[in-house]
Tab-separated table of C-alpha atoms in Angstrom:
chain	number	residue	atom	x	y	z
A	9	ASN	CA	74.830	-21.115	-30.958
A	10	LYS	CA	77.983	-20.806	-33.104
A	11	ALA	CA	76.659	-23.078	-35.835
A	12	PHE	CA	79.209	-24.115	-38.489
A	13	ASN	CA	78.107	-25.175	-41.969
A	14	PRO	CA	78.916	-28.933	-42.058
A	15	GLU	CA	79.483	-29.042	-45.837
A	16	LEU	CA	82.047	-26.231	-45.788
A	17	MET	CA	83.812	-27.819	-42.807
A	18	LEU	CA	84.110	-31.177	-44.610
A	19	ASN	CA	85.568	-29.382	-47.640
A	20	GLY	CA	88.240	-27.781	-45.466
A	21	LYS	CA	86.967	-24.230	-45.902
A	22	ASP	CA	87.353	-21.454	-43.353
A	23	VAL	CA	83.917	-21.231	-41.777
A	24	ILE	CA	82.490	-18.316	-39.823
A	25	PRO	CA	80.013	-19.642	-37.213
A	26	ASN	CA	76.718	-17.875	-36.609
A	27	ASN	CA	74.117	-17.779	-33.859
A	28	ILE	CA	70.803	-18.792	-35.435
A	29	ALA	CA	67.818	-18.227	-33.163
A	30	TRP	CA	64.184	-17.109	-33.143
A	31	ASP	CA	61.311	-17.402	-30.678
A	32	GLN	CA	58.262	-19.668	-30.851
A	33	SER	CA	55.994	-16.875	-32.111
A	34	THR	CA	58.064	-16.572	-35.314
A	35	HIS	CA	57.212	-18.789	-38.310
A	36	VAL	CA	58.770	-16.964	-41.282
A	37	ILE	CA	62.355	-15.650	-41.283
A	38	ILE	CA	63.168	-13.399	-44.244
A	39	ILE	CA	66.920	-13.275	-44.881
A	40	SER	CA	68.215	-10.413	-47.009
A	41	GLY	CA	71.615	-8.909	-47.661
A	42	PRO	CA	74.319	-8.698	-50.320
A	43	ASN	CA	74.913	-11.268	-53.029
A	44	THR	CA	77.631	-13.771	-52.051
A	45	GLY	CA	76.978	-12.679	-48.453
A	46	GLY	CA	75.966	-16.091	-47.114
A	47	LYS	CA	72.156	-16.183	-47.398
A	48	THR	CA	72.034	-19.518	-49.217
A	49	VAL	CA	74.726	-20.956	-46.932
A	50	THR	CA	72.523	-20.058	-43.959
A	51	LEU	CA	69.559	-21.921	-45.478
A	52	LYS	CA	71.720	-24.988	-46.102
A	53	THR	CA	73.198	-24.832	-42.597
A	54	VAL	CA	69.757	-24.915	-40.964
A	55	GLY	CA	68.552	-27.667	-43.317
A	56	LEU	CA	71.604	-29.885	-42.780
A	57	MET	CA	71.361	-29.424	-38.987
A	58	ALA	CA	67.691	-30.483	-39.046
A	59	LEU	CA	68.493	-33.621	-41.090
A	60	MET	CA	71.552	-34.483	-38.974
A	61	VAL	CA	69.427	-34.370	-35.808
A	62	ARG	CA	66.920	-36.746	-37.417
A	63	ALA	CA	69.813	-39.123	-38.193
A	64	GLY	CA	71.216	-38.909	-34.657
A	65	LEU	CA	74.464	-37.222	-35.720
A	66	PHE	CA	76.545	-34.809	-33.672
A	67	LEU	CA	76.206	-31.158	-34.690
A	68	PRO	CA	79.055	-28.653	-35.188
A	69	VAL	CA	77.586	-26.175	-32.694
A	70	GLU	CA	78.429	-24.723	-29.290
A	71	LYS	CA	77.622	-26.751	-26.180
A	72	GLY	CA	74.170	-25.932	-24.822
A	73	SER	CA	72.589	-25.352	-28.248
A	74	HIS	CA	69.028	-26.551	-28.952
A	75	ILE	CA	67.266	-27.437	-32.203
A	76	PRO	CA	63.659	-28.617	-32.718
A	77	PHE	CA	62.865	-32.021	-34.191
A	78	TYR	CA	61.187	-31.214	-37.526
A	79	PRO	CA	58.863	-33.974	-38.815
A	80	GLU	CA	59.477	-32.919	-42.430
A	81	VAL	CA	62.106	-30.806	-44.206
A	82	TYR	CA	61.395	-29.211	-47.609
A	83	ALA	CA	63.827	-27.161	-49.700
A	84	ASP	CA	63.726	-25.178	-52.941
A	85	ILE	CA	67.309	-24.106	-53.493
A	86	GLY	CA	68.989	-23.632	-56.883
A	87	ASP	CA	67.873	-23.359	-60.498
A	88	GLU	CA	65.239	-26.004	-61.337
A	89	GLN	CA	65.035	-25.114	-65.073
A	90	SER	CA	64.322	-28.260	-67.142
A	91	ILE	CA	64.539	-28.429	-70.963
A	92	GLU	CA	63.289	-32.010	-70.891
A	93	HIS	CA	60.051	-31.062	-69.134
A	94	SER	CA	59.780	-27.651	-70.844
A	95	LEU	CA	59.938	-25.859	-67.505
A	96	SER	CA	61.372	-22.368	-67.087
A	97	THR	CA	63.160	-21.388	-63.906
A	98	PHE	CA	60.051	-19.601	-62.656
A	99	SER	CA	57.732	-22.492	-63.507
A	100	ALA	CA	59.998	-25.056	-61.856
A	101	HIS	CA	60.090	-23.034	-58.663
A	102	ILE	CA	56.330	-22.502	-58.615
A	103	LYS	CA	55.543	-26.207	-59.141
A	104	LYS	CA	57.859	-27.125	-56.265
A	105	ILE	CA	56.361	-24.521	-53.931
A	106	ILE	CA	52.840	-25.700	-54.809
A	107	HIS	CA	53.875	-29.212	-53.748
A	108	ILE	CA	55.296	-27.854	-50.473
A	109	ILE	CA	52.174	-25.821	-49.641
A	110	ASP	CA	49.925	-28.802	-50.386
A	111	HIS	CA	51.884	-31.377	-48.365
A	112	ALA	CA	53.736	-29.600	-45.529
A	113	VAL	CA	52.319	-30.349	-42.091
A	114	SER	CA	52.402	-28.097	-39.038
A	115	GLY	CA	55.878	-28.009	-37.502
A	116	SER	CA	57.696	-28.731	-40.782
A	117	LEU	CA	60.818	-26.831	-41.886
A	118	ILE	CA	60.784	-25.132	-45.308
A	119	LEU	CA	63.801	-23.522	-46.998
A	120	LEU	CA	63.194	-21.211	-49.993
A	121	ASP	CA	66.040	-19.547	-51.888
A	122	GLU	CA	65.230	-16.340	-53.822
A	123	LEU	CA	61.456	-16.789	-53.719
A	124	GLY	CA	59.572	-15.158	-56.613
A	125	ILE	CA	62.516	-14.572	-58.948
A	126	ALA	CA	62.699	-15.033	-62.730
A	127	THR	CA	59.593	-12.950	-63.371
A	128	ASP	CA	58.427	-9.339	-63.103
A	129	PRO	CA	59.833	-8.051	-59.767
A	130	GLN	CA	56.578	-6.450	-58.618
A	131	GLU	CA	54.488	-9.500	-59.483
A	132	GLY	CA	57.141	-11.818	-58.070
A	133	ALA	CA	57.239	-9.903	-54.773
A	134	SER	CA	53.432	-9.918	-54.509
A	135	LEU	CA	53.282	-13.647	-55.237
A	136	ALA	CA	56.049	-14.323	-52.701
A	137	GLU	CA	54.231	-12.342	-49.996
A	138	ALA	CA	50.998	-14.253	-50.591
A	139	MET	CA	52.749	-17.651	-50.452
A	140	LEU	CA	54.666	-16.785	-47.280
A	141	THR	CA	51.452	-15.593	-45.621
A	142	GLU	CA	49.879	-18.969	-46.447
A	143	LEU	CA	52.853	-20.851	-44.954
A	144	ASN	CA	52.713	-18.664	-41.841
A	145	ASP	CA	49.025	-19.503	-41.400
A	146	LYS	CA	49.819	-23.239	-41.702
A	147	GLY	CA	52.200	-22.988	-38.708
A	148	VAL	CA	55.293	-24.221	-40.538
A	149	THR	CA	58.777	-22.740	-40.026
A	150	THR	CA	60.015	-21.073	-43.220
A	151	LEU	CA	63.401	-19.539	-43.979
A	152	VAL	CA	63.481	-17.557	-47.223
A	153	SER	CA	66.224	-15.513	-48.878
A	154	THR	CA	65.230	-12.454	-50.907
A	155	HIS	CA	66.159	-9.054	-52.274
A	156	TYR	CA	62.560	-7.808	-52.477
A	157	MET	CA	61.903	-4.620	-50.517
A	158	GLY	CA	58.253	-5.617	-50.082
A	159	LEU	CA	59.205	-8.780	-48.173
A	160	LYS	CA	61.620	-6.838	-45.963
A	161	LEU	CA	58.844	-4.395	-45.058
A	162	LEU	CA	56.454	-7.317	-44.492
A	163	ALA	CA	58.758	-8.755	-41.839
A	164	GLN	CA	58.847	-5.388	-40.083
A	165	THR	CA	55.059	-5.091	-39.837
A	166	ARG	CA	53.431	-8.566	-39.831
A	167	ALA	CA	53.151	-10.828	-36.761
A	168	GLY	CA	54.918	-14.160	-37.149
A	169	PHE	CA	57.557	-12.702	-39.502
A	170	LEU	CA	61.161	-11.796	-38.644
A	171	ASN	CA	63.867	-10.027	-40.616
A	172	ALA	CA	67.464	-11.244	-40.676
A	173	CYS	CA	70.411	-10.164	-42.766
A	174	THR	CA	73.924	-11.111	-43.699
A	175	GLU	CA	76.142	-8.207	-42.672
A	176	PHE	CA	77.921	-6.008	-45.208
A	177	ASP	CA	80.918	-3.885	-44.181
A	178	SER	CA	80.295	-0.488	-45.765
A	179	LYS	CA	83.893	0.620	-45.165
A	180	SER	CA	85.605	-2.293	-46.905
A	181	GLN	CA	82.628	-2.832	-49.254
A	182	THR	CA	82.724	-6.571	-48.521
A	183	PRO	CA	80.370	-9.054	-46.807
A	184	THR	CA	81.369	-10.254	-43.318
A	185	TYR	CA	79.246	-13.467	-43.434
A	186	HIS	CA	77.830	-12.668	-39.997
A	187	LEU	CA	74.113	-13.273	-39.602
A	188	ILE	CA	72.123	-10.618	-37.718
A	189	PHE	CA	68.504	-11.144	-36.631
A	190	GLY	CA	65.929	-8.379	-36.334
A	191	VAL	CA	67.099	-6.171	-39.214
A	192	PRO	CA	66.757	-6.304	-43.018
A	193	GLY	CA	69.847	-6.223	-45.211
A	194	HIS	CA	70.986	-4.035	-48.085
A	195	SER	CA	71.601	-5.903	-51.348
A	196	ALA	CA	74.671	-3.838	-52.296
A	197	ALA	CA	74.518	-5.289	-55.813
A	198	ILE	CA	76.488	-2.447	-57.420
A	199	ASP	CA	79.215	-2.567	-54.746
A	200	ILE	CA	79.521	-6.358	-55.058
A	201	ALA	CA	79.700	-6.141	-58.870
A	202	GLU	CA	82.519	-3.606	-58.556
A	203	GLN	CA	84.374	-5.893	-56.124
A	204	LEU	CA	84.005	-8.777	-58.598
A	205	GLY	CA	85.716	-6.741	-61.332
A	206	LEU	CA	83.014	-4.882	-63.223
A	207	SER	CA	84.505	-1.688	-64.625
A	208	ALA	CA	84.166	1.501	-62.615
A	209	ARG	CA	82.619	3.230	-65.645
A	210	ILE	CA	79.709	0.799	-65.653
A	211	THR	CA	79.187	0.756	-61.865
A	212	GLU	CA	79.248	4.548	-61.702
A	213	ARG	CA	76.608	4.710	-64.441
A	214	ALA	CA	74.555	2.131	-62.506
A	215	ARG	CA	74.668	4.256	-59.358
A	216	LYS	CA	73.397	7.301	-61.248
A	217	ILE	CA	70.537	5.298	-62.737
A	218	TYR	CA	69.700	3.853	-59.306
A	219	LEU	CA	69.673	7.285	-57.649
A	220	SER	CA	67.411	8.688	-60.377
A	221	HIS	CA	64.654	6.375	-59.103
A	222	ASP	CA	62.748	7.004	-55.860
A	223	THR	CA	65.024	5.256	-53.366
A	224	ARG	CA	63.881	7.039	-50.219
A	225	ALA	CA	62.330	3.916	-48.680
A	226	ASP	CA	65.480	1.932	-49.367
A	227	ALA	CA	67.648	4.699	-47.858
A	228	VAL	CA	65.509	4.863	-44.706
A	229	LEU	CA	65.589	1.080	-44.376
A	230	LYS	CA	69.347	1.056	-44.861
A	231	ASP	CA	69.796	3.726	-42.171
A	232	LEU	CA	67.526	1.873	-39.728
A	233	THR	CA	69.407	-1.329	-40.409
A	234	GLN	CA	72.728	0.301	-39.571
A	235	GLN	CA	71.315	1.719	-36.332
A	236	ARG	CA	69.898	-1.698	-35.376
A	237	ILE	CA	73.228	-3.380	-36.088
A	238	GLU	CA	75.016	-0.926	-33.800
A	239	LEU	CA	72.418	-1.504	-31.062
A	240	LEU	CA	72.795	-5.275	-31.406
A	241	LYS	CA	76.556	-4.971	-31.077
A	242	GLU	CA	76.142	-2.889	-27.928
A	243	LYS	CA	73.656	-5.482	-26.643
A	244	GLU	CA	76.205	-8.231	-27.272
A	245	VAL	CA	78.834	-6.294	-25.322
A	246	LEU	CA	76.390	-5.942	-22.412
A	247	ARG	CA	75.523	-9.644	-22.616
A	248	SER	CA	79.208	-10.520	-22.484
A	249	ARG	CA	79.685	-8.288	-19.441
A	250	ASN	CA	76.651	-9.827	-17.735
A	251	LEU	CA	78.048	-13.308	-18.348
A	252	LYS	CA	81.353	-12.255	-16.802
A	253	LEU	CA	79.485	-10.701	-13.856
A	254	GLU	CA	77.468	-13.898	-13.371
A	255	ASP	CA	80.695	-15.903	-13.486
A	256	LEU	CA	82.315	-13.633	-10.897
A	257	THR	CA	79.190	-13.880	-8.713
A	258	ARG	CA	79.312	-17.674	-8.969
A	259	GLN	CA	83.019	-17.699	-8.083
A	260	GLN	CA	82.366	-15.399	-5.110
A	261	LYS	CA	79.562	-17.683	-3.910
A	262	GLU	CA	81.791	-20.757	-4.210
A	263	LEU	CA	84.598	-18.951	-2.375
A	264	THR	CA	82.220	-17.868	0.406
A	265	GLU	CA	80.913	-21.408	0.797
A	266	SER	CA	84.475	-22.743	0.819
A	267	LEU	CA	85.515	-20.247	3.501
A	268	GLN	CA	82.448	-21.110	5.584
A	269	ASP	CA	83.317	-24.805	5.353
A	270	LYS	CA	86.908	-24.081	6.362
A	271	GLU	CA	85.683	-21.950	9.281
A	272	LYS	CA	83.463	-24.797	10.506
A	273	LYS	CA	86.346	-27.263	10.234
A	274	PHE	CA	88.651	-24.826	12.026
A	275	LYS	CA	86.200	-24.390	14.912
A	276	PHE	CA	85.698	-28.143	15.168
A	277	GLU	CA	89.440	-28.855	15.168
A	278	LYS	CA	90.057	-26.087	17.708
A	279	SER	CA	87.382	-27.498	19.997
A	280	LYS	CA	89.054	-30.895	19.789
A	281	ARG	CA	92.474	-29.344	20.564
A	282	ILE	CA	91.086	-27.539	23.611
A	283	GLN	CA	89.464	-30.693	24.902
A	284	ALA	CA	92.717	-32.587	24.377
A	285	PHE	CA	94.558	-29.863	26.288
A	286	VAL	CA	92.083	-30.121	29.159
A	287	ARG	CA	92.481	-33.905	29.300
A	288	GLU	CA	96.271	-33.629	29.221
A	289	SER	CA	96.212	-30.964	31.920
A	290	LYS	CA	93.963	-33.124	34.116
A	291	ASN	CA	96.419	-35.988	33.884
A	292	GLN	CA	99.346	-33.713	34.733
A	293	ILE	CA	97.465	-32.211	37.685
A	294	ARG	CA	96.492	-35.639	38.989
A	295	GLN	CA	100.136	-36.624	38.814
A	296	MET	CA	101.130	-33.470	40.692
A	297	ILE	CA	98.485	-34.220	43.343
A	298	GLN	CA	99.777	-37.763	43.758
A	299	GLU	CA	103.315	-36.439	44.140
A	300	ALA	CA	102.119	-33.847	46.656
A	301	LYS	CA	100.319	-36.417	48.819
A	302	GLY	CA	102.360	-37.340	51.829
A	303	SER	CA	104.607	-34.339	51.198
A	304	SER	CA	104.903	-31.518	53.675
A	305	ASP	CA	105.817	-29.101	50.878
A	306	ILE	CA	102.709	-26.904	50.660
A	307	SER	CA	104.095	-25.149	47.546
A	308	LYS	CA	103.403	-28.261	45.453
A	309	LEU	CA	99.763	-28.211	46.484
A	310	ARG	CA	99.519	-24.506	45.651
A	311	LYS	CA	101.129	-25.142	42.242
A	312	ALA	CA	98.564	-27.868	41.496
A	313	GLU	CA	95.821	-25.489	42.608
A	314	ARG	CA	97.045	-22.767	40.231
A	315	GLU	CA	97.267	-25.151	37.274
A	316	LEU	CA	93.763	-26.416	37.980
A	317	GLY	CA	92.562	-22.817	38.075
A	318	VAL	CA	94.058	-22.158	34.624
A	319	VAL	CA	92.294	-25.182	33.161
A	320	GLY	CA	89.013	-24.162	34.786
A	321	ARG	CA	89.165	-20.719	33.198
A	322	ILE	CA	89.706	-21.702	29.558
A	323	PRO	CA	86.527	-20.972	27.533
A	324	LEU	CA	85.618	-23.931	25.355
A	325	SER	CA	83.801	-21.969	22.636
A	326	GLU	CA	85.548	-20.300	19.721
A	327	HIS	CA	87.650	-17.213	20.305
A	328	ARG	CA	85.504	-14.149	19.638
A	329	ASP	CA	88.176	-11.821	18.420
A	330	ASP	CA	89.408	-11.299	14.856
A	331	LEU	CA	92.336	-13.709	14.552
A	332	SER	CA	93.707	-11.784	11.552
A	333	GLU	CA	94.717	-8.928	13.907
A	334	TRP	CA	97.136	-11.154	15.829
A	335	LYS	CA	100.252	-11.134	13.660
A	336	VAL	CA	103.036	-9.695	15.864
A	337	ALA	CA	105.808	-12.234	16.563
A	338	PRO	CA	106.712	-12.904	20.263
A	339	GLU	CA	110.198	-11.393	19.937
A	340	ASN	CA	108.609	-8.028	19.092
A	341	LEU	CA	106.442	-7.968	22.227
A	342	LYS	CA	107.155	-6.612	25.689
A	343	LYS	CA	105.826	-6.852	29.212
A	344	GLY	CA	102.227	-5.643	29.483
A	345	ASP	CA	101.259	-6.472	25.865
A	346	SER	CA	98.116	-8.452	25.150
A	347	VAL	CA	98.744	-11.834	23.548
A	348	LEU	CA	96.710	-14.540	21.857
A	349	ILE	CA	97.411	-18.084	23.059
A	350	GLU	CA	96.651	-19.890	19.790
A	351	SER	CA	96.373	-23.409	21.161
A	352	TYR	CA	93.945	-22.246	23.882
A	353	GLY	CA	91.922	-19.892	21.692
A	354	THR	CA	92.012	-17.202	24.409
A	355	THR	CA	94.004	-14.086	25.329
A	356	GLY	CA	96.148	-12.893	28.188
A	357	VAL	CA	98.730	-10.292	29.233
A	358	LEU	CA	102.519	-10.732	29.245
A	359	LEU	CA	104.069	-10.514	32.724
A	360	GLU	CA	107.644	-10.335	31.390
A	361	ASN	CA	109.555	-9.567	28.214
A	362	PRO	CA	109.613	-12.688	25.971
A	363	ALA	CA	112.788	-11.854	24.027
A	364	GLY	CA	115.285	-14.742	24.186
A	365	LYS	CA	113.022	-16.929	26.365
A	366	LYS	CA	111.473	-20.301	25.479
A	367	LYS	CA	108.727	-19.880	28.077
A	368	VAL	CA	107.137	-16.789	29.536
A	369	ARG	CA	104.726	-15.904	32.338
A	370	VAL	CA	101.239	-14.866	31.171
A	371	SER	CA	98.294	-13.539	33.153
A	372	LEU	CA	94.878	-14.980	32.328
A	373	GLY	CA	92.765	-12.565	34.303
A	374	LYS	CA	93.840	-13.139	37.936
A	375	ILE	CA	95.548	-16.442	37.142
A	376	GLU	CA	99.243	-16.605	36.338
A	377	THR	CA	100.645	-19.421	34.175
A	378	VAL	CA	103.702	-20.257	32.080
A	379	ILE	CA	103.269	-20.658	28.302
A	380	GLU	CA	105.740	-21.563	25.559
A	381	THR	CA	106.753	-18.345	23.805
A	382	ALA	CA	106.235	-19.891	20.356
A	383	ARG	CA	102.515	-20.297	21.121
A	384	LEU	CA	101.966	-16.557	21.511
A	385	LYS	CA	100.971	-13.888	18.992
A	386	GLY	CA	100.587	-10.169	19.622
A	387	SER	CA	98.413	-7.459	18.117
A	388	LEU	CA	99.528	-3.918	17.295
A	389	LYS	CA	96.038	-2.679	18.163
A	390	LYS	CA	96.209	-4.194	21.645
A	391	ARG	CA	99.803	-3.522	22.686
A	392	GLY	CA	99.960	-2.458	26.295
A	393	VAL	CA	96.228	-2.894	26.787
A	394	ALA	CA	94.721	-5.807	28.704
A	395	ASP	CA	92.366	-7.630	26.386
A	396	LYS	CA	88.666	-7.272	27.100
A	397	ILE	CA	88.024	-10.932	26.530
A	398	SER	CA	90.536	-11.900	29.206
A	399	LYS	CA	88.719	-9.601	31.607
A	400	GLN	CA	85.405	-11.149	30.707
A	401	VAL	CA	86.529	-14.666	31.605
A	402	SER	CA	88.665	-13.752	34.625
A	403	VAL	CA	85.921	-14.441	37.197
A	404	ASN	CA	87.188	-15.634	40.590
A	405	ILE	CA	86.810	-19.411	40.731
A	406	HIS	CA	88.092	-20.878	43.992
A	407	THR	CA	89.380	-24.212	42.762
A	408	GLU	CA	91.244	-26.238	45.294
A	409	VAL	CA	92.467	-29.789	44.890
A	410	ASN	CA	90.175	-31.201	47.574
A	411	SER	CA	87.304	-28.743	47.222
A	412	GLN	CA	83.711	-29.743	46.524
A	413	VAL	CA	83.048	-28.972	42.852
A	414	LYS	CA	79.497	-28.034	41.856
A	415	THR	CA	77.655	-30.536	39.707
A	416	ASN	CA	74.951	-28.120	38.601
A	417	CYS	CA	74.886	-24.735	36.898
A	418	ASP	CA	71.880	-22.440	37.298
A	419	LEU	CA	71.462	-20.030	34.367
A	420	ARG	CA	68.000	-18.721	35.245
A	421	GLY	CA	67.701	-14.946	35.197
A	422	MET	CA	70.799	-14.500	32.993
A	423	ASN	CA	70.954	-13.042	29.497
A	424	SER	CA	72.543	-15.032	26.644
A	425	GLU	CA	76.066	-13.653	27.088
A	426	GLU	CA	76.069	-14.188	30.859
A	427	ALA	CA	74.630	-17.684	30.486
A	428	LEU	CA	77.218	-18.711	27.881
A	429	LEU	CA	80.137	-17.536	30.034
A	430	ALA	CA	78.781	-19.207	33.190
A	431	MET	CA	78.191	-22.444	31.290
A	432	GLU	CA	81.701	-22.445	29.791
A	433	ILE	CA	83.289	-21.993	33.214
A	434	PHE	CA	81.095	-24.718	34.709
A	435	LEU	CA	81.953	-27.176	31.931
A	436	SER	CA	85.671	-26.344	32.107
A	437	GLN	CA	85.766	-26.958	35.859
A	438	ALA	CA	83.678	-30.119	35.564
A	439	ILE	CA	86.099	-31.609	33.037
A	440	ALA	CA	89.166	-30.487	35.004
A	441	ASN	CA	87.840	-32.108	38.194
A	442	GLY	CA	86.733	-35.373	36.619
A	443	ILE	CA	82.990	-34.858	37.056
A	444	ARG	CA	81.052	-37.559	35.180
A	445	GLN	CA	77.641	-35.902	35.140
A	446	GLY	CA	76.281	-32.401	35.655
A	447	ILE	CA	72.991	-30.549	35.345
A	448	ILE	CA	72.507	-27.187	33.633
A	449	ILE	CA	69.332	-25.471	34.830
A	450	HIS	CA	67.950	-23.045	32.244
A	451	GLY	CA	64.207	-23.110	32.866
A	452	HIS	CA	61.525	-22.944	30.181
A	453	GLY	CA	60.696	-19.282	29.449
A	454	MET	CA	60.794	-18.575	25.713
A	455	GLY	CA	63.356	-21.320	25.145
A	456	ILE	CA	66.208	-18.945	24.263
A	457	ILE	CA	68.644	-20.070	26.971
A	458	LYS	CA	67.613	-23.718	26.569
A	459	ASN	CA	68.348	-23.577	22.820
A	460	LEU	CA	71.630	-21.758	23.497
A	461	VAL	CA	72.742	-24.519	25.884
A	462	ARG	CA	71.802	-27.413	23.641
A	463	ASP	CA	73.135	-25.842	20.446
A	464	TYR	CA	76.430	-25.218	22.237
A	465	LEU	CA	76.673	-28.796	23.550
A	466	SER	CA	75.782	-30.200	20.135
A	467	SER	CA	78.191	-28.045	18.100
A	468	THR	CA	81.253	-28.293	20.370
A	469	GLY	CA	81.064	-32.010	21.107
A	470	ILE	CA	82.367	-31.250	24.602
A	471	CYS	CA	80.207	-33.943	26.223
A	472	THR	CA	79.488	-37.542	25.354
A	473	LYS	CA	75.741	-37.178	25.842
A	474	PHE	CA	73.097	-34.683	26.934
A	475	SER	CA	69.332	-34.914	27.452
A	476	SER	CA	66.392	-33.378	29.294
A	477	ALA	CA	66.495	-33.950	33.050
A	478	PRO	CA	64.090	-36.390	34.737
A	479	ARG	CA	60.740	-34.862	35.727
A	480	GLU	CA	61.682	-34.729	39.421
A	481	ASN	CA	64.828	-32.726	38.498
A	482	GLY	CA	63.101	-30.134	36.333
A	483	GLY	CA	62.241	-32.073	33.170
A	484	ASP	CA	62.809	-30.078	29.972
A	485	GLY	CA	63.701	-27.027	32.073
A	486	ALA	CA	67.129	-28.567	32.762
A	487	THR	CA	69.724	-30.470	30.719
A	488	VAL	CA	71.721	-33.419	32.043
A	489	VAL	CA	75.282	-33.459	30.686
A	490	GLU	CA	77.465	-36.574	30.724
A	491	PHE	CA	81.255	-36.388	30.260
């Protein structure tokens, strides 16, 4: 991909890179196109690349390019006329090609420039076709430049052959030096001669002579070539769009994975914050209980009871609402609005207007507590409406300082949602009351509730250890939880 000719680069020339590619079923590539259009440069580029690979050199190509390792490289490029050996141009070429055919092994690379020239065009084309067919049968890779119409048609009809051309811009009447595979090229000899300075009188006469011959096949081939070039350009545009689409898909996948990772981290950190809050609240409540002992002030005991109730009602799983909806600042809320208590991960209802206050009374179901105003966020969708989630968790739990707290939770007969809520409340109360060990009874059944319980305990990290109960306590139909 994007192969630069090394020789031109070393000479400081402006080089147009080309994509040079063919499949494994192709053995002979016939390159046609205008004179001075880059056919010979293409042959030299491929040959130099093959030799550079054999020498272990870096190649001036795009990252991700591939090139075969050719065991042998043969080339017949340039005029081999020799006065000393009495060889004409044609004879010199033929002797060299005979040597190549006799010695090239399967998998070799052969480069032939203007095969079959310097003789009668019809005989030269016939001889060239026969030699290329022989090389194709030997399984060698051959690149040949030509102007012969017969070879162009051969590549369109014979298996193992492939046409390629150096592009010619018909509007500017100049070669573009771009290599296009799959189509034959037009020689444009008269146009090139005119560009090089041949008088218009001579080129116009040449065109008339050319048109007086039967050029229908050449005209059809030229038209098909132009159509193929346009299709290839459209294909390249589609390929470019597909690459961009693949890149966008990859970016979207990476973004999704990144967001999922952040969500997991957020849930984990929130779980840790909730547990820390529960531990802190336990310590505060214990202190309040110690202060209330020996005191005749019953209000202190009731206050401790209320605080313990708040702790017992905080769900320890992630908040189930869309956090992006909660954007309203506390100063814009009023009494009766639903609020999200960010640090708790749960919702409640304002019992007073928060404007100008550092702390405000909030109802969590049937429990009333005081929360710092800065911790609250409101939602425009839920203003004046008690949040459904608060209602779901506002089950009456009679928590008293000296009450007997249950050490087991029976989830049998419940669906998943009911079981999760009952388990959260049980775990919250167990932590708040300093329980060291509890048992969650879920039974066997189809294993749905059992898996729910153990997945929850594993993902939240709320307990230090959990395991199946002893056989006398239900075995695998119950889970022992240690705090």
